[in-house]
Tab-separated table of C-alpha atoms (C1' of nucleotides) in Angstrom:
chain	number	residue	atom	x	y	z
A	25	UNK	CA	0.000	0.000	0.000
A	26	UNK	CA	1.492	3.529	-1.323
A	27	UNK	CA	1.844	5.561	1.808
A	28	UNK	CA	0.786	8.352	0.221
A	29	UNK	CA	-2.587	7.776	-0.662
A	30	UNK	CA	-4.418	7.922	2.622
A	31	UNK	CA	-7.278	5.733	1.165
A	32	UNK	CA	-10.152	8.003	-1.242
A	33	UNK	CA	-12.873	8.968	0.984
A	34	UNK	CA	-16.025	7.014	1.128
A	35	UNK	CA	-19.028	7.010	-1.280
A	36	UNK	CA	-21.380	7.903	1.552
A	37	UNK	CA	-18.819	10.659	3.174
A	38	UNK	CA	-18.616	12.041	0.184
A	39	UNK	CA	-22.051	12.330	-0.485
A	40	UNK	CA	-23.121	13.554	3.031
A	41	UNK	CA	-20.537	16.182	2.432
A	42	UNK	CA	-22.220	17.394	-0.645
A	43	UNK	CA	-25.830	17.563	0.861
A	44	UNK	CA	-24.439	19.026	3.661
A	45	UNK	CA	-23.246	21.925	1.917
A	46	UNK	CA	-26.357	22.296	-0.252
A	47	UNK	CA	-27.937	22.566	2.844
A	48	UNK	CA	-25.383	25.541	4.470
A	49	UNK	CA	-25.874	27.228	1.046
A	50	UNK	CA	-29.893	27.515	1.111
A	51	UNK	CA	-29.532	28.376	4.948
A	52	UNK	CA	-27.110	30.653	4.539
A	53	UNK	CA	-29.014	32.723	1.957
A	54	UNK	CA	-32.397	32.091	4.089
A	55	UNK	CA	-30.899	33.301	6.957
A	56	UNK	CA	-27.260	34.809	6.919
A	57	UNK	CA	-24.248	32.840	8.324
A	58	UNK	CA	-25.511	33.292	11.954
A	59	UNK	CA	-28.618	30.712	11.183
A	60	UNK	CA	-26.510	28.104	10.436
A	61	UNK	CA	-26.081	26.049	13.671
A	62	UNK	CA	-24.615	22.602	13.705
A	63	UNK	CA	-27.572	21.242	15.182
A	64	UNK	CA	-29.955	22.784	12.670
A	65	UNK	CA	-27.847	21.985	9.672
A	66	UNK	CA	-27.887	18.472	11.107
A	67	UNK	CA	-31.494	18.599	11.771
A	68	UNK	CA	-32.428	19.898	8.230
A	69	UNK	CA	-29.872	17.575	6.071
A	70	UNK	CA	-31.397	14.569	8.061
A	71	UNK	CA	-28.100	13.241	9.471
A	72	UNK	CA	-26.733	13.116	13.004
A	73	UNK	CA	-24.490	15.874	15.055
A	74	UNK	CA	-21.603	13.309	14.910
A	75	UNK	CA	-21.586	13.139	11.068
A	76	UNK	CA	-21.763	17.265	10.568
A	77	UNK	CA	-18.476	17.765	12.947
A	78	UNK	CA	-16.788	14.512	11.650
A	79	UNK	CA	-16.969	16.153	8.531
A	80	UNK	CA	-15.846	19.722	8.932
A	81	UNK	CA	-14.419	19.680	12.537
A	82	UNK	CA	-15.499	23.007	13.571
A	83	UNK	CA	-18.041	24.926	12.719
A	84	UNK	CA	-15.754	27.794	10.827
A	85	UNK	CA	-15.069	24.821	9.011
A	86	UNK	CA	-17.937	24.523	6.787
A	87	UNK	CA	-17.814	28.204	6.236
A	88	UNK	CA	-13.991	26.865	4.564
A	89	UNK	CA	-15.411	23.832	3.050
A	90	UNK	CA	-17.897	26.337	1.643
A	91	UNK	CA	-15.171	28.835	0.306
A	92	UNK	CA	-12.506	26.748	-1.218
A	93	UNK	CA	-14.150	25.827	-4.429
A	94	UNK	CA	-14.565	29.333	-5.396
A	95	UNK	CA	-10.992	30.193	-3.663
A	96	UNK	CA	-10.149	26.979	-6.258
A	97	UNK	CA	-10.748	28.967	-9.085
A	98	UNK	CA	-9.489	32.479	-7.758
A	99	UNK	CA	-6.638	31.041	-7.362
A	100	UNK	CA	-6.505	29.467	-10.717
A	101	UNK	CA	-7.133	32.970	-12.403
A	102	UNK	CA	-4.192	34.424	-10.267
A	103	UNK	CA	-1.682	31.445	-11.824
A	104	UNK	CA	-2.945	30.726	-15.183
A	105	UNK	CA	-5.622	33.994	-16.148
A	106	UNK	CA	-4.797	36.900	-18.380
A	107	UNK	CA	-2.486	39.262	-16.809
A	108	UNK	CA	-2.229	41.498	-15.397
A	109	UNK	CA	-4.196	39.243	-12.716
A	110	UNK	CA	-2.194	36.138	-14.290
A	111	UNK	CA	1.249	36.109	-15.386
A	112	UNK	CA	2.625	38.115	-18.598
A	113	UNK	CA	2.064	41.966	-16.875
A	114	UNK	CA	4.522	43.574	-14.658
A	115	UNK	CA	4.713	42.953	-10.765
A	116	UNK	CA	3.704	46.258	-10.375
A	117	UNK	CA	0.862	45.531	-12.735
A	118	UNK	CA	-0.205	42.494	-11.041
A	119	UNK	CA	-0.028	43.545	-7.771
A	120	UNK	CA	-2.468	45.725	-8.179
A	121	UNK	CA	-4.738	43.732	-9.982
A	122	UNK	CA	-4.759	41.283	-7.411
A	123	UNK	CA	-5.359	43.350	-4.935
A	124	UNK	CA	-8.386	44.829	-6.647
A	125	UNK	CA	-9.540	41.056	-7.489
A	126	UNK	CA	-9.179	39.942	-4.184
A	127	UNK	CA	-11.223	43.046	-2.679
A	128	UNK	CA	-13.627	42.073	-4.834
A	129	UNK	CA	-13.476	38.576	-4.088
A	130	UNK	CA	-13.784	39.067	-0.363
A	131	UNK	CA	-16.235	41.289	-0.612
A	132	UNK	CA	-18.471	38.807	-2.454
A	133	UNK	CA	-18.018	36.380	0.437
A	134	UNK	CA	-17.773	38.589	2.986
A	135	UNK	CA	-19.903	36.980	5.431
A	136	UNK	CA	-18.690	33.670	4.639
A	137	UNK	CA	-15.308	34.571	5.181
A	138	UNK	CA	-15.928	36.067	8.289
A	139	UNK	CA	-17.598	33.176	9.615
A	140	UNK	CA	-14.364	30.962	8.506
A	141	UNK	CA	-11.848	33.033	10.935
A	142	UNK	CA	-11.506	31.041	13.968
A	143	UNK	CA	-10.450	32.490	16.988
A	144	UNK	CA	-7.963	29.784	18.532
A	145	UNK	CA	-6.490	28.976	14.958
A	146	UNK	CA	-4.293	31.878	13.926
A	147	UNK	CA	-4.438	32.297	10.450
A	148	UNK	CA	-7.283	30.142	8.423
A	149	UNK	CA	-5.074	27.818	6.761
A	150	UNK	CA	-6.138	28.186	3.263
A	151	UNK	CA	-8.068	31.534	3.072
A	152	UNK	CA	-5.529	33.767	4.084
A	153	UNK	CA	-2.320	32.306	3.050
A	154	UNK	CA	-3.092	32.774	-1.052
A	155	UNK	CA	-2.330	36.483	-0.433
A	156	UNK	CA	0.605	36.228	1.282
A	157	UNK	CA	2.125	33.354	-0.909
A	158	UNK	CA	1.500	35.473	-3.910
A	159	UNK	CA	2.356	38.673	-2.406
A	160	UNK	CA	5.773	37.501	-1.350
A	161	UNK	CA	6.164	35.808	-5.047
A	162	UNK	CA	5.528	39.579	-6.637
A	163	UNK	CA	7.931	41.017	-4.509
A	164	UNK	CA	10.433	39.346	-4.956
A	165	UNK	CA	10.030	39.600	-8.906
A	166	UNK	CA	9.666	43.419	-8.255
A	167	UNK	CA	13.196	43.305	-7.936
A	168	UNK	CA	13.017	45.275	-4.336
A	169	UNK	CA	16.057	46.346	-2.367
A	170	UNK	CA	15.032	45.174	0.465
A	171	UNK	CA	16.373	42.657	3.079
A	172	UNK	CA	12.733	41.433	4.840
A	173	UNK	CA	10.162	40.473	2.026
A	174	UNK	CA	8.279	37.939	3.829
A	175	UNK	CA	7.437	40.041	6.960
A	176	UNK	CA	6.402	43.036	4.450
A	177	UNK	CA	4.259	40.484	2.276
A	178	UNK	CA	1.999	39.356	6.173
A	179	UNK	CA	2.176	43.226	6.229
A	180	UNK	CA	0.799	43.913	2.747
A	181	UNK	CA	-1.639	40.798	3.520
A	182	UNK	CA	-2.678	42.577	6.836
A	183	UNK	CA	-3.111	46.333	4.507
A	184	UNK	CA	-5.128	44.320	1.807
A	185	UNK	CA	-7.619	42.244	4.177
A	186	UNK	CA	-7.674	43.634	7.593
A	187	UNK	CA	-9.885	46.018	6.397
A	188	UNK	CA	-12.934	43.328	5.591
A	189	UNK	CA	-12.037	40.870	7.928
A	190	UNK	CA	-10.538	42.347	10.895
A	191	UNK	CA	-11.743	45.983	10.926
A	192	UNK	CA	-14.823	45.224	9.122
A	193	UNK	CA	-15.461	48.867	6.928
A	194	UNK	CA	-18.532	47.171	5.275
A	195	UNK	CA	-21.562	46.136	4.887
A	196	UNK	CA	-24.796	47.148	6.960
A	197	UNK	CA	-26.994	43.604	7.434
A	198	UNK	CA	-28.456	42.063	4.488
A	199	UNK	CA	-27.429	44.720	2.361
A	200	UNK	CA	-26.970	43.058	-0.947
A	201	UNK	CA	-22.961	43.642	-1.651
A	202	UNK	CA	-22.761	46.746	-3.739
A	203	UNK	CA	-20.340	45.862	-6.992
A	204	UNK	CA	-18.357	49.440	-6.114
A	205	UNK	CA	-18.367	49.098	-2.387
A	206	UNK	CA	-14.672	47.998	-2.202
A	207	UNK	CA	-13.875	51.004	-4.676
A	208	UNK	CA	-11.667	52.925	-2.235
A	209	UNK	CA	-9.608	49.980	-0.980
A	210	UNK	CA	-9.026	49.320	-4.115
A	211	UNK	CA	-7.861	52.730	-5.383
A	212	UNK	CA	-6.002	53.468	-2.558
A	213	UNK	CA	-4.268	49.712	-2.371
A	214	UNK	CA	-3.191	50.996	-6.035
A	215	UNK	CA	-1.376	54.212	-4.390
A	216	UNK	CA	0.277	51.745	-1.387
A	217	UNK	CA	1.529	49.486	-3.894
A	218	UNK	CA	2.876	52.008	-6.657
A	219	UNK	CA	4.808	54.196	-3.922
A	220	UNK	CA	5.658	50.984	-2.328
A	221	UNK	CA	7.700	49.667	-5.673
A	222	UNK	CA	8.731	52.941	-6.942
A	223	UNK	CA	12.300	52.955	-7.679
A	224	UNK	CA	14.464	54.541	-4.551
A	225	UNK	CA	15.839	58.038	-6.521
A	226	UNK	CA	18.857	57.829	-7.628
A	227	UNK	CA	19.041	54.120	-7.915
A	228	UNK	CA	19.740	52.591	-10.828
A	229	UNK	CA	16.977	49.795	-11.563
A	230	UNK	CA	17.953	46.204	-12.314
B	2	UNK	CA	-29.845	67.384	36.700
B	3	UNK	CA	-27.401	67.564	33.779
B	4	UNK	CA	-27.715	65.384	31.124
B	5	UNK	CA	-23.994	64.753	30.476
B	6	UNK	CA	-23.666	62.830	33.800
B	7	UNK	CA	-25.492	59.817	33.145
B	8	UNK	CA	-24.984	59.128	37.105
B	9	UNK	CA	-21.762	57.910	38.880
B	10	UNK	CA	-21.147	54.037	38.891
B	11	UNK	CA	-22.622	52.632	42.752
B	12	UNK	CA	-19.578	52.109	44.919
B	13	UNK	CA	-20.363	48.676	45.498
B	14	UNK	CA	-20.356	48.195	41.645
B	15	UNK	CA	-16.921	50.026	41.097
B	16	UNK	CA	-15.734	47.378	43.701
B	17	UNK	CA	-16.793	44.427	42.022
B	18	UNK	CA	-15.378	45.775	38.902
B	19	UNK	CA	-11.868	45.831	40.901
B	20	UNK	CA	-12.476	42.729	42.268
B	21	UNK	CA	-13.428	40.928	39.565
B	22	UNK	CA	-10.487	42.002	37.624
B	23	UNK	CA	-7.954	41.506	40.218
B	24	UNK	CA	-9.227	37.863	39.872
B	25	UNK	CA	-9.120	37.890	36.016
B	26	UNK	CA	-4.983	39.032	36.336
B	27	UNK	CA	-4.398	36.107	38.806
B	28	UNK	CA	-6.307	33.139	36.606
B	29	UNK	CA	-4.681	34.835	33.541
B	30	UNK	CA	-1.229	34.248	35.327
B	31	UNK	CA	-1.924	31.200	36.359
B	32	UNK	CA	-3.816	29.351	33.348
B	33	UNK	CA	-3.542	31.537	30.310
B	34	UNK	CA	-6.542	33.471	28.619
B	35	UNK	CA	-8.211	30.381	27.608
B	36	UNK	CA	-8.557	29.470	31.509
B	37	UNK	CA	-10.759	32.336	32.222
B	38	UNK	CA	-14.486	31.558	32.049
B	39	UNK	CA	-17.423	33.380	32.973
B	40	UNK	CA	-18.292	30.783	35.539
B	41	UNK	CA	-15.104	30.435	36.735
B	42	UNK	CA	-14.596	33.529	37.264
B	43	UNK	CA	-17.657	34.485	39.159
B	44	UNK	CA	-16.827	31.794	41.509
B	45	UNK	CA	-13.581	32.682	41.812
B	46	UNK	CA	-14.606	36.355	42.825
B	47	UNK	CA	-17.646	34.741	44.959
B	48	UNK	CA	-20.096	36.773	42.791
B	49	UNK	CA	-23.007	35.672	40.562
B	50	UNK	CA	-22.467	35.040	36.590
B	51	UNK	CA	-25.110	37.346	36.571
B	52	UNK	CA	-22.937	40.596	37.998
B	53	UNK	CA	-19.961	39.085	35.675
B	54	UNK	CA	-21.804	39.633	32.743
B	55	UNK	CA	-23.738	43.305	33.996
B	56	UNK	CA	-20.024	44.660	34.231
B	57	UNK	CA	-18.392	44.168	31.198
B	58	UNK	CA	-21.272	42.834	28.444
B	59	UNK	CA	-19.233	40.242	27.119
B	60	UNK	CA	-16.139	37.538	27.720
B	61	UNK	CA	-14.465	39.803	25.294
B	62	UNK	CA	-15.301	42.715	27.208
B	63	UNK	CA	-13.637	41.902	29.823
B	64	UNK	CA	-10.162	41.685	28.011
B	65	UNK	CA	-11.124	44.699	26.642
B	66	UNK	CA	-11.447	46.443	29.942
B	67	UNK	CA	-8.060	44.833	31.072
B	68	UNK	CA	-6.444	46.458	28.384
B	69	UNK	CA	-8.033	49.769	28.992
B	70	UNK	CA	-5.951	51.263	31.436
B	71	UNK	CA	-2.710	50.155	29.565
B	72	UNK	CA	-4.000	51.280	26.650
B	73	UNK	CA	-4.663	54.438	27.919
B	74	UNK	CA	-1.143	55.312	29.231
B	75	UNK	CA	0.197	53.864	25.428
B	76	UNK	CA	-2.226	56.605	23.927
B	77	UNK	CA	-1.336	59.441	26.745
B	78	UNK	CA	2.901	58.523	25.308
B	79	UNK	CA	1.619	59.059	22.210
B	80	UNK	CA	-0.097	62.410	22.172
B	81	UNK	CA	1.736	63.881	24.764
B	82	UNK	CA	5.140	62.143	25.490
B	83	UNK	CA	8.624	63.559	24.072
B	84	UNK	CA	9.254	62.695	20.342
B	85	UNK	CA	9.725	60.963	18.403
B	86	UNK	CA	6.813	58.929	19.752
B	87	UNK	CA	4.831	62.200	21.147
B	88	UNK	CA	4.309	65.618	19.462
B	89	UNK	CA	7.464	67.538	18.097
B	90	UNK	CA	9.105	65.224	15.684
B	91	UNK	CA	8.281	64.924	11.694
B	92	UNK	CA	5.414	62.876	10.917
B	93	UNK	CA	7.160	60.403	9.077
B	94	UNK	CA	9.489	59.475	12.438
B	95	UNK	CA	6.732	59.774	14.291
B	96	UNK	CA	4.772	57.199	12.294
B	97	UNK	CA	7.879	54.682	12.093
B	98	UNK	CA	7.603	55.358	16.063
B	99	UNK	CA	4.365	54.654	16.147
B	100	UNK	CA	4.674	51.298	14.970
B	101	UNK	CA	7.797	50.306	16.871
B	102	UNK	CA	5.176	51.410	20.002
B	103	UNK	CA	2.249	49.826	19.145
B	104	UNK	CA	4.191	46.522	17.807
B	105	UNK	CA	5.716	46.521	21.585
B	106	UNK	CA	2.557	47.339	22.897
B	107	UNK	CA	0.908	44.551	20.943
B	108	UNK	CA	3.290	41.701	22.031
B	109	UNK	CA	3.610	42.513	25.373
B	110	UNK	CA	-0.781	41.865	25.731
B	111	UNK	CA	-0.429	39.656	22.921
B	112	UNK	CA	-2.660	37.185	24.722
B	113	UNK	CA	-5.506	39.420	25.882
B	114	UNK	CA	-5.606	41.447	23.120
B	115	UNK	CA	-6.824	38.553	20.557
B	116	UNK	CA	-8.704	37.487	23.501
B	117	UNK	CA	-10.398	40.945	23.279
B	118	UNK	CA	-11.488	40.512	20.046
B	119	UNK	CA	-14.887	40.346	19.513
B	120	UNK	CA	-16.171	37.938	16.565
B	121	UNK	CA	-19.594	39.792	15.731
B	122	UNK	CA	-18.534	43.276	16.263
B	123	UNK	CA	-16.512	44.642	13.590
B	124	UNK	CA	-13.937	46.447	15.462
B	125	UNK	CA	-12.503	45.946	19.272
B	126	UNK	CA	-13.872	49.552	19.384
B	127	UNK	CA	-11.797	51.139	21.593
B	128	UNK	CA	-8.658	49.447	21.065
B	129	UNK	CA	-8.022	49.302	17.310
B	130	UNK	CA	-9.434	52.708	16.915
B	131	UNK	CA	-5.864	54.434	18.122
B	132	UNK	CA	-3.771	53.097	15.391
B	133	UNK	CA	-6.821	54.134	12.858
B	134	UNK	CA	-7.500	57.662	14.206
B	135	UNK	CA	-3.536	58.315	15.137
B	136	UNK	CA	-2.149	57.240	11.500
B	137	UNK	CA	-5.109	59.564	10.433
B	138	UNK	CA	-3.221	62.543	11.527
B	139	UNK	CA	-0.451	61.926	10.657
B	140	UNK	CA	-0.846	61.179	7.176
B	141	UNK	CA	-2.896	64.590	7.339
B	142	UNK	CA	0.458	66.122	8.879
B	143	UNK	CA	2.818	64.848	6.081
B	144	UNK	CA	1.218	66.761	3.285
B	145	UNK	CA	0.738	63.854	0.939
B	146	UNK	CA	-0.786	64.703	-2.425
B	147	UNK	CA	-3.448	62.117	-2.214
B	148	UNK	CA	-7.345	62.066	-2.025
B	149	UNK	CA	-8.755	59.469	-0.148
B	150	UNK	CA	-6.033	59.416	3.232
B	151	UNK	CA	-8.960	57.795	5.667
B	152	UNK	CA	-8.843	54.743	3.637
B	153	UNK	CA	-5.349	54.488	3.262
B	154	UNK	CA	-5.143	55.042	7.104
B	155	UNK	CA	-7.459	51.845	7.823
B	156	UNK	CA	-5.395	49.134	5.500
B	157	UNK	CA	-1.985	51.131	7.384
B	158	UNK	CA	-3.830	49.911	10.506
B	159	UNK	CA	-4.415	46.267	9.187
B	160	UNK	CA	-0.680	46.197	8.048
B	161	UNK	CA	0.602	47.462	11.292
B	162	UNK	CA	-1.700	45.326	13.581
B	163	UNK	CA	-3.121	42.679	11.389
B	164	UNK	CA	-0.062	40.408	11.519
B	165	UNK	CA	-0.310	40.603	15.331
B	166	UNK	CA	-4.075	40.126	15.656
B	167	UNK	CA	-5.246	38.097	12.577
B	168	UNK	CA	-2.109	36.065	10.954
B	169	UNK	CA	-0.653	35.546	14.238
B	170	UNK	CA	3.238	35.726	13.589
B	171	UNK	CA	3.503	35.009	16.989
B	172	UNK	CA	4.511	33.274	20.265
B	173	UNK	CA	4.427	29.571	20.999
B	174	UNK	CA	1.876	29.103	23.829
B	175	UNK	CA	3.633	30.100	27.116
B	176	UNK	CA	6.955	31.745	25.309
B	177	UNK	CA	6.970	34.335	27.513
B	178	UNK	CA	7.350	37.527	25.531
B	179	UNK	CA	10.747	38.410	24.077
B	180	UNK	CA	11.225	41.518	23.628
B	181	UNK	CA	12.885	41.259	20.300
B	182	UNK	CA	10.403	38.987	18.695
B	183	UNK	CA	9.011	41.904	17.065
B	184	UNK	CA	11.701	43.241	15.033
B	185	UNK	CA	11.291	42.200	11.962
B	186	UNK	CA	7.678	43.363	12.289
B	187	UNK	CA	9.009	46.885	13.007
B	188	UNK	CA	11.786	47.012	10.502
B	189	UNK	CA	9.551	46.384	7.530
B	190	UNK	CA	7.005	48.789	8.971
B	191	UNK	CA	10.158	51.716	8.639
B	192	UNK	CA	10.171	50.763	5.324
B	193	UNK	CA	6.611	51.184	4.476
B	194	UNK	CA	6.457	54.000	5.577
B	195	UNK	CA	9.308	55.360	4.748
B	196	UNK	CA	8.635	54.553	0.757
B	197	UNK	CA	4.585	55.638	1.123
B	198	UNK	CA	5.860	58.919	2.597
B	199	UNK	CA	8.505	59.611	0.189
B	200	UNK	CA	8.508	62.518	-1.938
B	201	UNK	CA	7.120	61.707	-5.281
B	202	UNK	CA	10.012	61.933	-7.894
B	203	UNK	CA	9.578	65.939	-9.805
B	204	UNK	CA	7.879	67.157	-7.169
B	205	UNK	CA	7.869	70.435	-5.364
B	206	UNK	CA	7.594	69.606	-1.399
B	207	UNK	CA	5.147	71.868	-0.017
C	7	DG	C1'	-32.746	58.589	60.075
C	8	DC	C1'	-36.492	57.176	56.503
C	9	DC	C1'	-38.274	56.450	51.797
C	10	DA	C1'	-38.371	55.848	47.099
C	11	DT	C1'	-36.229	54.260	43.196
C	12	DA	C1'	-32.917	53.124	40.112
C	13	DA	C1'	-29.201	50.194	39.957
C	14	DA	C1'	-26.942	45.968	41.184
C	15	DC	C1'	-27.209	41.166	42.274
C	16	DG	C1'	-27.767	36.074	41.741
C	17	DG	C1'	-28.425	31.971	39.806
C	18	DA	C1'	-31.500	29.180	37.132
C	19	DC	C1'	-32.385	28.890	32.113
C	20	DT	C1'	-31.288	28.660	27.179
C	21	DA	C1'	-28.602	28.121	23.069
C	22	DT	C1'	-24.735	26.124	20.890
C	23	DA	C1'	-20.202	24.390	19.832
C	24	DC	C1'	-17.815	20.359	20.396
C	25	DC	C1'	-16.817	15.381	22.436
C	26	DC	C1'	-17.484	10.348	23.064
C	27	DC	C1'	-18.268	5.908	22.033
C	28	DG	C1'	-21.314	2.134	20.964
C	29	DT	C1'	-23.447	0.790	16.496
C	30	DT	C1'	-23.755	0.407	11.517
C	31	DT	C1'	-21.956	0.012	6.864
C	32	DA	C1'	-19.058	0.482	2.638
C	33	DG	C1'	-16.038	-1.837	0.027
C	34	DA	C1'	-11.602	-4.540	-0.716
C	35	DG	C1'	-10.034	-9.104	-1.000
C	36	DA	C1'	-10.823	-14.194	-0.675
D	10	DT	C1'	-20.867	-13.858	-2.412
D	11	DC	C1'	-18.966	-13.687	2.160
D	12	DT	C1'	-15.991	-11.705	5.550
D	13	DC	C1'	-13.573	-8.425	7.888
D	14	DT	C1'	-12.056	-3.989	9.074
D	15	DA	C1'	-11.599	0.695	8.839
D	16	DA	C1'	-14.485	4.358	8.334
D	17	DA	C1'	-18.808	6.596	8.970
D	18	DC	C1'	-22.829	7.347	11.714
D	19	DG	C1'	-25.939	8.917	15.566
D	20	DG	C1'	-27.370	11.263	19.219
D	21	DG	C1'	-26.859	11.899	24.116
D	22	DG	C1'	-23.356	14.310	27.089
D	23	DT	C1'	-20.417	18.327	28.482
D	24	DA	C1'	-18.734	22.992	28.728
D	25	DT	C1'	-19.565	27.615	28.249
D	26	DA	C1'	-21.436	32.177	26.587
D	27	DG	C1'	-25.119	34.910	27.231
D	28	DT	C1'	-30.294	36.002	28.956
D	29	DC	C1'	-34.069	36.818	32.295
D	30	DC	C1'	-36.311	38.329	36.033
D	31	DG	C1'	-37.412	38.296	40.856
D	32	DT	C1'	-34.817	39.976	44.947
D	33	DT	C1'	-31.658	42.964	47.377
D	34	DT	C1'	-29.221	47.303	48.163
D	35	DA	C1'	-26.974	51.864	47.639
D	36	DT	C1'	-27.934	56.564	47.713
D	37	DG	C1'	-30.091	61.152	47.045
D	38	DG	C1'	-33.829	63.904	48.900
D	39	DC	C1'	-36.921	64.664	52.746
DNA sequence: GCCATAAACGGACTATACCCCGTTTAGAGA
DNA sequence: TCTCTAAACGGGGTATAGTCCGTTTATGGC
């Protein structure tokens, strides 16, 4: 037996897992993230407590489970898109595309997102860590002077979604999310980044 | 009877308040945040849950009100204590002090301050607020040529705090605190600021 | 001192995340 | 098809945040 196959998961898993998340998705736009209760999800997919946290662990969890297909293919558009979100522009270029797609992205799931943080677990694993990964990746091609880049890309990660997720400058209850309501983030991540890579005077680049 | 002075907190009230928190110190020394329950609490301090929960709203609240006093004497360094920190230096070295402050400031309560954040409410009101409303004025103070500074002060904020509250680049349970463990943090901070604050290249400073 | 009243108190009650472990079942190999 | 085992399942149990409301008490005005 290859050690590294941990053995597929199991027909039935798999399908609980699925109706399970059907069912978080029609609560979730019946009632908002705070309506979805382990109990009640339980309840209303027909399956026990037991099976719910067996699949998901905690309950910011699901609210993961329920992001990563669409952080899937953000992701995907970041590595393989058109630039300047994908590769071919400049990392000037991309940087600030990606900060404008991911404002956008996280404002689309804002309350889901939210309700994946986890106090306890620092940073949630796979949410977070695409911005910093790529961050750190641009800066570096940005062919910086500078001796720290993977403390300034948690930085930059903290500057791009601290904002929605930690200091939360958005949206009133139920308000349906407004496309331009991440506008000024965006335009003013644009400024941070562009006086944040702009050549030191009197340097020559290279 | 004026209606600014919404009435003086009952003695026997203030005391409890004392009490209680004398109590939350000690089972903070002894166990860590996570040790400090409601319950526990109030029969630690021989009161009723009840009273625990009248005082400060909220399990977060009562970090929050732990912090309050040191928070405070941070803020009264920062508006009226010698420079480079208080008033009298440029706004540029007073915002790289600011962060080499507040990233002190953060470690050292590193433990009650994510313990005083409040999943539901959007911002630990009175605590993140500083970093928001101080970088405010000082961008206003450094003359930038931009339009939207309020903005650009909140995602500063998330930079300078979110690695400390959010993506938690930060102690092992019981490390106690070294001092130095925040370095980095504040070296890369210099340099953000020190490149966003930079003069733009052809232009008059004024 | 005495009274009236607003505030504080207490602790039972509820809601919910998360745990445990005995029972059931999918699915690989004989 | 049968067996055997690891995995999945169920739902009662525990811990804990937060609520409610009837009771007690501090305190300002008389």
């Amino acid at each position: 037996m290859p050690l590294g196959k941990p053995r597929p998961e199991r027909a039935d898993a798999a399908r609980n897992r699925e109706l399970l998340l059907a069912n978080v998705r029609e609560m979730l736009a019946a009632g908002g993230a705070g309506s979805v209760t382990m109990d009640a999800l339980a309840e209303r997919a027909q399956l026990g407590k037991g099976t719910v946290f067996r699949r998901f662990g905690t309950r910011a969890g699901i609210f993961r489970a329920l992001l990563d297909a669409d952080e899937r293919s953000f992701q995907e558009q970041v590595l393989y898109g058109p630039p300047p979100l994908g590769p071919g522009a400049s990392a000037l270029d991309r940087m600030v595309a990606y900060g404008q797609a991911r404002i956008a992205f996280l404002l689309d799931h804002h309350s889901v997102a939210r309700a994946a943080l986890d106090r306890n677990q620092p940073a949630p694993a796979g949410e977070a860590t695409i911005t910093r990964v790529h961050l750190r990746m641009l800066l570096g091609q940005a062919g910086l002077n500078l001796p720290d880049l993977d403390t300034l890309a948690v930085q930059l990660t903290g500057a791009l979604e601290g904002p929605l997720l930690l200091y939360v400058v958005l949206p009133e209850p139920e308000t349906p999310p407004s496309p331009a309501a991440g506008r000024p983030l965006a335009e003013s991540w644009s400024v941070l980044v562009h006086r944040l890579l702009r050549a030191e005077p009197g340097t020559t680049p290279g």
